[in-house]
Structure formats: structure tokens, C-alpha cells
Amino acid sequence: MTTQGEHTPTPGEGQDGRAGQRIGGGLGQATAAGPADPRRGRLPAGRRAVGWVVMVGVVVAGGWIITRPTPGDYIPGLGPSRQDATRTPPVVGAPPPTTDPEGLNADNLFPAQRPVEVAGYKARRGGIRQGEKCDEVLLDRTQELLKDSGCRAYLTVSFTGVDHPVLSSVTVLRFADQSAAARAADTLRGKPGVVAFMLADTNIAPAQSGGEAKPGSEQRIEAVGHYVTVTGSRPGDSRPSGTASTPASAGPTPSASAGDFNLAEATRALSYAAGQPFVWM
């Protein structure tokens, strides 16, 4: 109930009965009745969420590119150590075609910067011989044991024990199928010592006579899928006859620790490491 001359205020009017006047008429701008809308200039919630997702995605992607590990890195993303990066093991022969998915690539199978470690035995890669003429792995190439065997390529890698003065030589032969690999393995087992033993400098060590050979230094021959691995180990002073002695700083020196057990241990460990990539092939 009102008296004559009075009226009920409507929304937007001040206490004095006058309607608030807009200044500029825009959303969120100051009016005579109060301050500007604090929400002015903010993006809708949906757009803000999309913006954050994009920013997080860019940061994550950038971090993955920076820290993606390289094969052979000691610490993923930081690359090989400077000392190991300066060492280039000698290589003899032509590398496998890059288009061959089953090519015997030493850098993929045995990265130079990463020691092979199996059951506590550690060894570092040395020289490499590779090619498609498989008879090149034989100590006496005139025998031509692998000429018609179906062998398509070979890879021979030398290893030096990290904690033991032991030298090892690993040869991997690739065949057309499993039956050809099995037949070749039987042929090689029938000729002990027929596969050449390669040293770290890619030179071929002379054949060991019965008096020189030590227990555990025999070659281990395994057929794995359509591959054959041949592994052998010798004491750390093994070198071709007529060559100069290896300086002490260049590698391990012979000692009592290079006994029968270490030779057998090295051969067994490296034979396993060489065949493991081909178990399912």
C-alpha cells in the first residue's frame, strides 16, 4: 500500500528511484549502480580446457623427442659416453643392405657402446667381418664346406672380456630356412675348429694345436631358427703368430684368472647372446 505520489521501486532502480544508467551499454561495463563484471575477457570453460590440453600435449611431445633413447646409450637420451664414441672398431666387408629386414647388422645385434652381459659375464665388442660369401668364415677356405649350403650372409664379431682376460669370436650365419641351418650346423660340428677365430683387430688367429688348446676353448655351434652361431674363446694373449705383443693398455693381459672356467663361461654366455635375437625367426 502506498500513499499518493509514491510508487514501488522496480529492479534496476536505486534507492532514489532512478534507474541505473549504462555507460557504453556493453556486457560487463560499469554502471552507475556498481563495478564492472569481473568475468569480462575470460574464455568459456570449454575453450580454456582445450587450450590446456594443447599446451600439455606440446610439452609432453617435446620431452619425448628430447629424451628418446638411442641404441647403445648408457643413459637414455644423453647419447654414448665421449670415450666410447671416439672408439671405432675395425670393420672388414660390406654391410648388409638396409632394405633387408633380416640383415645381420652388428650395430643392432651388438651395439658398440653397450657391453654384452649374460649371467654375470661382460664383454665388449671389437672388430667386425661381414659379407655374403660364407666360405670367408672358414679357416681353410679351400674346403668350401658352405658353398652349396644355402648360406646367404655372415657376420663375425670379436669380443674382449671386461672383467676377465678372455678373447671371444662369434660368427653368425644366415640360411634360407631352418632345415638348411640344421644341416650346416651338423657339417661344421664334424670339422672342429674349421670356423676361423677372429681377433679384435679383425686378424685371424692361427689354429690351436692339441697342446695349445685349453678345455673350454672349443667352438660352440648352435642352430637357432634359420641361423647358425659359432662361438669360441681363448686366453687374452691370443694373437696371430709373427705379430707384435699387445701393449698392456690396449687390452687385458694373461693371468691365472683366465682359466678353463672363464673360457667356458665366456663361450656359453656369448653363444646365448648371439642366438637370442633369432629364437623366433
GROMACS .gro file of C-alpha atoms in nm:
model
  281
    1MET     CA    1   0.000   0.000   0.000
    2THR     CA    2   0.138   0.335  -0.095
    3THR     CA    3   0.044   0.687  -0.040
    4GLN     CA    4  -0.040   0.918  -0.319
    5GLY     CA    5   0.266   1.026  -0.513
    6GLU     CA    6   0.474   0.723  -0.416
    7HIS     CA    7   0.550   0.412  -0.621
    8THR     CA    8   0.720   0.078  -0.567
    9PRO     CA    9   1.082   0.069  -0.698
   10THR     CA   10   1.142  -0.167  -0.985
   11PRO     CA   11   1.457  -0.379  -1.033
   12GLY     CA   12   1.747  -0.164  -1.156
   13GLU     CA   13   1.638   0.146  -0.974
   14GLY     CA   14   1.840   0.295  -0.695
   15GLN     CA   15   1.715   0.399  -0.363
   16ASP     CA   16   1.639   0.739  -0.505
   17GLY     CA   17   1.401   0.578  -0.752
   18ARG     CA   18   1.609   0.641  -1.061
   19ALA     CA   19   1.709   0.353  -1.296
   20GLY     CA   20   2.076   0.280  -1.322
   21GLN     CA   21   2.223   0.430  -1.640
   22ARG     CA   22   2.454   0.212  -1.858
   23ILE     CA   23   2.784   0.357  -1.965
   24GLY     CA   24   2.860   0.230  -2.314
   25GLY     CA   25   2.593  -0.042  -2.296
   26GLY     CA   26   2.846  -0.331  -2.321
   27LEU     CA   27   2.842  -0.654  -2.120
   28GLY     CA   28   3.046  -0.627  -1.806
   29GLN     CA   29   3.094  -0.250  -1.827
   30ALA     CA   30   3.048  -0.028  -1.523
   31THR     CA   31   2.707   0.103  -1.442
   32ALA     CA   32   2.603   0.373  -1.215
   33ALA     CA   33   2.487   0.106  -0.969
   34GLY     CA   34   2.807  -0.097  -0.938
   35PRO     CA   35   3.156  -0.200  -1.065
   36ALA     CA   36   3.235  -0.379  -1.392
   37ASP     CA   37   3.163  -0.753  -1.427
   38PRO     CA   38   3.487  -0.930  -1.312
   39ARG     CA   39   3.427  -1.212  -1.566
   40ARG     CA   40   3.485  -0.979  -1.863
   41GLY     CA   41   3.754  -1.108  -2.109
   42ARG     CA   42   3.757  -1.469  -1.985
   43LEU     CA   43   3.723  -1.753  -2.237
   44PRO     CA   44   3.440  -2.001  -2.192
   45ALA     CA   45   3.531  -2.303  -1.979
   46GLY     CA   46   3.534  -2.536  -2.281
   47ARG     CA   47   3.787  -2.323  -2.470
   48ARG     CA   48   4.013  -2.291  -2.164
   49ALA     CA   49   4.018  -2.673  -2.126
   50VAL     CA   50   4.111  -2.723  -2.492
   51GLY     CA   51   4.392  -2.470  -2.458
   52TRP     CA   52   4.543  -2.650  -2.159
   53VAL     CA   53   4.525  -2.988  -2.337
   54VAL     CA   54   4.712  -2.845  -2.638
   55MET     CA   55   4.982  -2.690  -2.417
   56VAL     CA   56   5.035  -3.012  -2.218
   57GLY     CA   57   5.050  -3.215  -2.541
   58VAL     CA   58   5.321  -2.991  -2.686
   59VAL     CA   59   5.530  -3.013  -2.369
   60VAL     CA   60   5.497  -3.392  -2.349
   61ALA     CA   61   5.579  -3.438  -2.718
   62GLY     CA   62   5.883  -3.213  -2.688
   63GLY     CA   63   6.008  -3.405  -2.386
   64TRP     CA   64   5.970  -3.737  -2.569
   65ILE     CA   65   6.170  -3.610  -2.866
   66ILE     CA   66   6.449  -3.487  -2.641
   67THR     CA   67   6.474  -3.793  -2.419
   68ARG     CA   68   6.402  -4.068  -2.674
   69PRO     CA   69   6.687  -4.318  -2.618
   70THR     CA   70   6.939  -4.411  -2.885
   71PRO     CA   71   7.054  -4.775  -2.909
   72GLY     CA   72   7.375  -4.812  -2.712
   73ASP     CA   73   7.318  -4.516  -2.475
   74TYR     CA   74   7.430  -4.564  -2.117
   75ILE     CA   75   7.169  -4.307  -2.007
   76PRO     CA   76   6.866  -4.288  -2.243
   77GLY     CA   77   6.861  -3.963  -2.437
   78LEU     CA   78   7.211  -3.848  -2.343
   79GLY     CA   79   7.399  -4.042  -2.610
   80PRO     CA   80   7.706  -4.263  -2.572
   81SER     CA   81   7.991  -4.162  -2.348
   82ARG     CA   82   8.257  -3.942  -2.507
   83GLN     CA   83   8.525  -4.203  -2.451
   84ASP     CA   84   8.332  -4.480  -2.627
   85ALA     CA   85   8.216  -4.252  -2.908
   86THR     CA   86   8.578  -4.197  -3.014
   87ARG     CA   87   8.640  -4.571  -3.050
   88THR     CA   88   8.565  -4.707  -3.393
   89PRO     CA   89   8.604  -5.087  -3.410
   90PRO     CA   90   8.761  -5.202  -3.737
   91VAL     CA   91   8.522  -5.340  -3.997
   92VAL     CA   92   8.605  -5.570  -4.288
   93GLY     CA   93   8.349  -5.640  -4.560
   94ALA     CA   94   8.034  -5.481  -4.693
   95PRO     CA   95   7.743  -5.402  -4.458
   96PRO     CA   96   7.409  -5.574  -4.521
   97PRO     CA   97   7.151  -5.397  -4.739
   98THR     CA   98   6.943  -5.153  -4.534
   99THR     CA   99   6.627  -5.288  -4.700
  100ASP     CA  100   6.687  -5.641  -4.571
  101PRO     CA  101   6.476  -5.682  -4.253
  102GLU     CA  102   6.682  -5.987  -4.154
  103GLY     CA  103   7.018  -5.833  -4.236
  104LEU     CA  104   7.299  -5.918  -3.993
  105ASN     CA  105   7.368  -5.572  -3.857
  106ALA     CA  106   7.632  -5.565  -3.582
  107ASP     CA  107   7.515  -5.227  -3.451
  108ASN     CA  108   7.166  -5.364  -3.393
  109LEU     CA  109   7.271  -5.702  -3.253
  110PHE     CA  110   7.576  -5.591  -3.051
  111PRO     CA  111   7.590  -5.210  -3.001
  112ALA     CA  112   7.950  -5.096  -2.959
  113GLN     CA  113   7.866  -4.869  -2.663
  114ARG     CA  114   7.682  -5.139  -2.467
  115PRO     CA  115   7.869  -5.442  -2.328
  116VAL     CA  116   7.711  -5.782  -2.368
  117GLU     CA  117   7.623  -5.911  -2.022
  118VAL     CA  118   7.487  -6.261  -1.964
  119ALA     CA  119   7.484  -6.443  -1.628
  120GLY     CA  120   7.738  -6.202  -1.482
  121TYR     CA  121   7.986  -6.227  -1.771
  122LYS     CA  122   8.052  -5.899  -1.953
  123ALA     CA  123   8.230  -5.847  -2.284
  124ARG     CA  124   8.277  -5.554  -2.519
  125ARG     CA  125   8.256  -5.568  -2.896
  126GLY     CA  126   8.568  -5.535  -3.108
  127GLY     CA  127   8.633  -5.587  -3.479
  128ILE     CA  128   8.377  -5.695  -3.738
  129ARG     CA  129   8.385  -5.904  -4.054
  130GLN     CA  130   8.075  -5.933  -4.269
  131GLY     CA  131   7.968  -6.030  -4.617
  132GLU     CA  132   7.765  -6.266  -4.833
  133LYS     CA  133   8.036  -6.520  -4.923
  134CYS     CA  134   8.002  -6.753  -4.628
  135ASP     CA  135   8.317  -6.954  -4.708
  136GLU     CA  136   8.510  -6.647  -4.589
  137VAL     CA  137   8.446  -6.756  -4.228
  138LEU     CA  138   8.642  -7.080  -4.274
  139LEU     CA  139   8.999  -7.108  -4.153
  140ASP     CA  140   9.076  -7.309  -4.467
  141ARG     CA  141   8.864  -7.161  -4.744
  142THR     CA  142   8.967  -7.429  -4.994
  143GLN     CA  143   8.734  -7.674  -4.817
  144GLU     CA  144   8.423  -7.486  -4.939
  145LEU     CA  145   8.205  -7.651  -4.677
  146LEU     CA  146   7.939  -7.382  -4.709
  147LYS     CA  147   7.942  -7.336  -5.086
  148ASP     CA  148   7.612  -7.514  -5.157
  149SER     CA  149   7.468  -7.499  -4.807
  150GLY     CA  150   7.219  -7.220  -4.873
  151CYS     CA  151   7.412  -6.973  -4.656
  152ARG     CA  152   7.319  -6.619  -4.758
  153ALA     CA  153   7.529  -6.396  -4.532
  154TYR     CA  154   7.764  -6.399  -4.235
  155LEU     CA  155   7.869  -6.171  -3.952
  156THR     CA  156   8.176  -6.229  -3.733
  157VAL     CA  157   8.230  -6.015  -3.422
  158SER     CA  158   8.518  -6.023  -3.175
  159PHE     CA  159   8.470  -5.965  -2.803
  160THR     CA  160   8.701  -5.886  -2.514
  161GLY     CA  161   8.606  -5.970  -2.158
  162VAL     CA  162   8.553  -5.668  -1.935
  163ASP     CA  163   8.641  -5.836  -1.605
  164HIS     CA  164   8.838  -6.135  -1.739
  165PRO     CA  165   9.133  -6.152  -1.984
  166VAL     CA  166   8.939  -6.357  -2.237
  167LEU     CA  167   8.902  -6.308  -2.611
  168SER     CA  168   8.597  -6.445  -2.794
  169SER     CA  169   8.488  -6.473  -3.154
  170VAL     CA  170   8.122  -6.503  -3.256
  171THR     CA  171   8.014  -6.591  -3.611
  172VAL     CA  172   7.651  -6.580  -3.721
  173LEU     CA  173   7.547  -6.745  -4.049
  174ARG     CA  174   7.208  -6.682  -4.212
  175PHE     CA  175   7.040  -6.954  -4.418
  176ALA     CA  176   6.731  -6.977  -4.636
  177ASP     CA  177   6.540  -7.196  -4.390
  178GLN     CA  178   6.571  -7.394  -4.068
  179SER     CA  179   6.649  -7.726  -4.234
  180ALA     CA  180   6.944  -7.574  -4.422
  181ALA     CA  181   7.073  -7.421  -4.098
  182ALA     CA  182   7.045  -7.756  -3.916
  183ARG     CA  183   7.238  -7.939  -4.190
  184ALA     CA  184   7.512  -7.676  -4.192
  185ALA     CA  185   7.546  -7.693  -3.813
  186ASP     CA  186   7.596  -8.071  -3.834
  187THR     CA  187   7.859  -8.024  -4.107
  188LEU     CA  188   8.053  -7.770  -3.901
  189ARG     CA  189   8.038  -7.985  -3.587
  190GLY     CA  190   8.201  -8.264  -3.786
  191LYS     CA  191   8.501  -8.037  -3.854
  192PRO     CA  192   8.612  -7.898  -3.514
  193GLY     CA  193   8.791  -7.566  -3.540
  194VAL     CA  194   8.701  -7.519  -3.908
  195VAL     CA  195   8.549  -7.172  -3.846
  196ALA     CA  196   8.817  -6.906  -3.812
  197PHE     CA  197   8.876  -6.731  -3.478
  198MET     CA  198   8.884  -6.354  -3.529
  199LEU     CA  199   9.074  -6.117  -3.303
  200ALA     CA  200   8.975  -5.763  -3.204
  201ASP     CA  201   9.176  -5.612  -3.492
  202THR     CA  202   8.995  -5.841  -3.743
  203ASN     CA  203   9.308  -6.055  -3.793
  204ILE     CA  204   9.254  -6.430  -3.798
  205ALA     CA  205   9.420  -6.624  -3.517
  206PRO     CA  206   9.611  -6.940  -3.613
  207ALA     CA  207   9.456  -7.278  -3.545
  208GLN     CA  208   9.524  -7.417  -3.199
  209SER     CA  209   9.709  -7.745  -3.181
  210GLY     CA  210   9.613  -8.012  -2.930
  211GLY     CA  211   9.885  -7.898  -2.691
  212GLU     CA  212   9.786  -7.531  -2.707
  213ALA     CA  213   9.411  -7.575  -2.679
  214LYS     CA  214   9.267  -7.544  -2.330
  215PRO     CA  215   8.948  -7.702  -2.200
  216GLY     CA  216   8.663  -7.461  -2.261
  217SER     CA  217   8.817  -7.309  -2.573
  218GLU     CA  218   8.631  -7.539  -2.811
  219GLN     CA  219   8.383  -7.380  -3.050
  220ARG     CA  220   8.017  -7.398  -2.959
  221ILE     CA  221   7.793  -7.444  -3.266
  222GLU     CA  222   7.417  -7.390  -3.240
  223ALA     CA  223   7.135  -7.386  -3.497
  224VAL     CA  224   6.878  -7.122  -3.397
  225GLY     CA  225   6.590  -7.081  -3.639
  226HIS     CA  226   6.742  -7.036  -3.983
  227TYR     CA  227   7.068  -6.909  -3.831
  228VAL     CA  228   7.380  -7.084  -3.707
  229THR     CA  229   7.603  -6.935  -3.436
  230VAL     CA  230   7.965  -7.040  -3.384
  231THR     CA  231   8.131  -6.916  -3.065
  232GLY     CA  232   8.478  -6.975  -2.926
  233SER     CA  233   8.701  -6.823  -2.656
  234ARG     CA  234   9.074  -6.811  -2.591
  235PRO     CA  235   9.305  -6.659  -2.330
  236GLY     CA  236   9.361  -6.287  -2.360
  237ASP     CA  237   9.710  -6.312  -2.509
  238SER     CA  238   9.586  -6.481  -2.831
  239ARG     CA  239   9.724  -6.314  -3.145
  240PRO     CA  240   9.845  -6.420  -3.488
  241SER     CA  241  10.196  -6.559  -3.497
  242GLY     CA  242  10.459  -6.308  -3.602
  243THR     CA  243  10.273  -6.005  -3.470
  244ALA     CA  244  10.400  -5.774  -3.200
  245SER     CA  245  10.281  -5.821  -2.845
  246THR     CA  246   9.975  -5.621  -2.747
  247PRO     CA  247  10.057  -5.333  -2.510
  248ALA     CA  248   9.913  -5.369  -2.162
  249SER     CA  249   9.700  -5.056  -2.211
  250ALA     CA  250   9.537  -5.196  -2.524
  251GLY     CA  251   9.364  -5.487  -2.358
  252PRO     CA  252   9.370  -5.748  -2.083
  253THR     CA  253   9.685  -5.943  -2.012
  254PRO     CA  254   9.702  -6.314  -1.940
  255SER     CA  255   9.675  -6.416  -1.579
  256ALA     CA  256   9.570  -6.708  -1.369
  257SER     CA  257   9.211  -6.581  -1.378
  258ALA     CA  258   9.190  -6.670  -1.748
  259GLY     CA  259   9.141  -7.033  -1.660
  260ASP     CA  260   8.928  -7.309  -1.800
  261PHE     CA  261   8.615  -7.190  -1.620
  262ASN     CA  262   8.636  -6.838  -1.765
  263LEU     CA  263   8.681  -6.966  -2.120
  264ALA     CA  264   8.378  -7.193  -2.095
  265GLU     CA  265   8.179  -6.919  -1.923
  266ALA     CA  266   8.259  -6.667  -2.196
  267THR     CA  267   8.173  -6.909  -2.475
  268ARG     CA  268   7.845  -7.010  -2.314
  269ALA     CA  269   7.739  -6.651  -2.240
  270LEU     CA  270   7.822  -6.512  -2.585
  271SER     CA  271   7.668  -6.812  -2.763
  272TYR     CA  272   7.344  -6.741  -2.579
  273ALA     CA  273   7.360  -6.366  -2.656
  274ALA     CA  274   7.428  -6.435  -3.025
  275GLY     CA  275   7.136  -6.676  -3.067
  276GLN     CA  276   6.876  -6.496  -2.858
  277PRO     CA  277   6.763  -6.249  -3.132
  278PHE     CA  278   6.689  -6.537  -3.372
  279VAL     CA  279   6.489  -6.770  -3.147
  280TRP     CA  280   6.159  -6.670  -3.305
  281MET     CA  281   6.286  -6.627  -3.660
   0.00000   0.00000   0.00000
